[in-house]
Amino acid sequence: LNGIYALEDSDMKSLSDIKGRKVAVLEGGIMHDYLLNNDTGADIITVETQAEAWRMVFEGEIPSLSV
């Protein structure tokens, strides 16, 4: 499933909430292309694996990820 994911207690509830926020994406993935090609205003952080993205969320480095 492609989408934006955040921790349950996050204030990020919709796609519009990622504007100006860091979002981890798999480099070259579908969601990477989507965020680049649509004016979401997200600060895109590329990662090599989903595990790396989830680690960044769980450790508080970023508020959300997109897969």
XYZ file of N, CA and C in Angstrom:
201
model
N 0.827 -1.186 0.000
C 0.000 0.000 0.000
C 0.863 1.238 0.000
N 0.633 2.093 -0.951
C 1.340 3.367 -0.992
C 0.583 4.376 -0.143
N 1.313 5.219 0.554
C 0.673 6.238 1.365
C 1.664 6.937 2.261
N 1.142 7.837 3.065
C 1.930 8.572 4.053
C 1.608 7.963 5.418
N 2.636 7.637 6.169
C 2.447 7.020 7.480
C 3.151 7.852 8.546
N 2.508 7.958 9.701
C 3.071 8.659 10.856
C 2.642 7.898 12.105
N 3.285 8.189 13.211
C 2.892 7.557 14.465
C 1.485 7.990 14.847
N 0.785 7.147 15.574
C -0.618 7.390 15.926
C -0.828 8.719 16.644
N 0.120 9.116 17.469
C -0.050 10.361 18.232
C 0.420 11.602 17.466
N 0.766 11.425 16.196
C 1.212 12.540 15.362
C 0.053 13.472 15.035
N 0.371 14.745 14.793
C -0.650 15.696 14.363
C -0.822 15.670 12.841
N -0.127 14.787 12.175
C -0.241 14.644 10.725
C -1.383 13.684 10.421
N -2.465 14.222 9.876
C -3.664 13.419 9.633
C -4.057 13.338 8.161
N -3.484 14.230 7.320
C -3.828 14.214 5.898
C -2.607 14.626 5.085
N -2.698 14.438 3.768
C -1.595 14.770 2.882
C -1.202 16.240 2.994
N -2.143 17.118 3.220
C -1.827 18.544 3.325
C -0.975 18.859 4.562
N -0.955 17.966 5.546
C -0.182 18.180 6.769
C 1.319 17.983 6.585
N 1.757 17.471 5.425
C 3.191 17.246 5.233
C 3.914 18.487 4.710
N 3.182 19.524 4.367
C 3.818 20.740 3.850
C 4.816 21.279 4.873
N 6.064 21.467 4.415
C 7.114 21.988 5.277
C 7.663 20.988 6.281
N 7.236 19.739 6.195
C 7.678 18.706 7.148
C 8.543 17.679 6.436
N 9.412 17.027 7.177
C 10.267 15.986 6.616
C 9.459 14.706 6.412
N 9.650 14.100 5.238
C 9.006 12.838 4.903
C 10.061 11.937 4.275
N 10.266 10.753 4.830
C 11.215 9.800 4.265
C 10.535 8.991 3.177
N 11.225 8.836 2.060
C 10.711 8.043 0.944
C 11.829 7.184 0.377
N 11.448 6.067 -0.234
C 12.424 5.235 -0.917
C 12.859 5.963 -2.180
N 14.148 6.165 -2.323
C 14.661 6.897 -3.478
C 14.259 6.199 -4.771
N 13.645 6.961 -5.675
C 13.226 6.426 -6.958
C 11.924 5.652 -6.928
N 11.290 5.555 -5.764
C 10.027 4.831 -5.639
C 8.848 5.645 -6.147
N 7.706 5.000 -6.219
C 6.492 5.652 -6.715
C 6.149 6.892 -5.899
N 6.208 6.781 -4.570
C 5.849 7.929 -3.729
C 6.905 9.034 -3.807
N 8.160 8.683 -4.033
C 9.197 9.688 -4.244
C 8.832 10.517 -5.464
N 8.504 9.831 -6.557
C 8.092 10.526 -7.780
C 6.829 11.357 -7.550
N 5.859 10.801 -6.830
C 4.612 11.530 -6.564
C 4.884 12.825 -5.816
N 5.676 12.748 -4.758
C 5.951 13.940 -3.949
C 6.750 14.978 -4.729
N 7.638 14.527 -5.608
C 8.410 15.456 -6.430
C 7.544 16.132 -7.490
N 6.607 15.382 -8.059
C 5.812 15.880 -9.186
C 4.522 16.592 -8.793
N 4.178 16.564 -7.514
C 2.975 17.236 -7.026
C 3.413 18.215 -5.943
N 2.866 19.380 -5.964
C 3.308 20.452 -5.078
C 2.845 20.212 -3.640
N 3.497 19.238 -2.973
C 3.111 18.906 -1.596
C 3.806 19.797 -0.577
N 4.942 20.376 -0.962
C 5.689 21.220 -0.034
C 6.455 20.444 1.011
N 6.533 19.129 0.849
C 7.242 18.286 1.814
C 8.749 18.434 1.650
N 9.462 18.281 2.759
C 10.923 18.228 2.755
C 11.278 16.748 2.598
N 11.605 16.336 1.385
C 11.786 14.916 1.066
C 13.166 14.438 1.497
N 13.181 13.387 2.301
C 14.407 12.738 2.749
C 14.429 11.361 2.089
N 15.393 11.091 1.213
C 15.437 9.788 0.546
C 16.216 8.780 1.379
N 15.708 7.556 1.382
C 16.339 6.456 2.098
C 16.429 5.253 1.158
N 17.263 4.285 1.525
C 17.446 3.104 0.693
C 16.487 1.974 1.038
N 16.005 1.932 2.290
C 15.118 0.842 2.701
C 13.964 1.369 3.552
N 12.868 0.615 3.565
C 11.748 0.963 4.437
C 12.168 0.879 5.894
N 13.027 -0.076 6.216
C 13.497 -0.222 7.594
C 14.194 1.040 8.070
N 14.994 1.650 7.198
C 15.671 2.899 7.558
C 14.658 4.013 7.805
N 13.639 4.088 6.971
C 12.599 5.109 7.140
C 11.865 4.922 8.461
N 11.461 3.694 8.762
C 10.751 3.434 10.025
C 11.636 3.740 11.232
N 12.928 3.407 11.141
C 13.843 3.711 12.243
C 13.867 5.213 12.491
N 13.914 6.005 11.416
C 13.945 7.459 11.553
C 12.676 7.981 12.221
N 11.529 7.394 11.897
C 10.265 7.796 12.525
C 10.274 7.423 14.006
N 10.601 6.173 14.294
C 10.570 5.703 15.681
C 11.574 6.417 16.575
N 12.702 6.859 16.002
C 13.711 7.574 16.787
C 13.467 9.089 16.803
N 12.380 9.551 16.176
C 12.005 10.953 16.233
C 12.782 11.863 15.293
N 13.529 11.295 14.348
C 14.280 12.116 13.398
C 13.364 12.790 12.384
N 12.278 12.130 12.031
C 11.307 12.639 11.079
C 9.911 12.276 11.582
N 8.885 13.051 11.189
C 7.540 12.746 11.668
C 6.774 11.721 10.838
N 7.226 11.464 9.580
C 6.446 10.563 8.733
C 7.290 9.943 7.649
N 6.721 8.926 7.015
C 7.352 8.297 5.885
C 6.308 7.988 4.846
N 6.778 7.777 3.631
C 5.887 7.448 2.533
C 6.418 6.237 1.832
N 5.574 5.238 1.645
C 5.983 4.016 0.949
C 4.974 3.656 -0.109
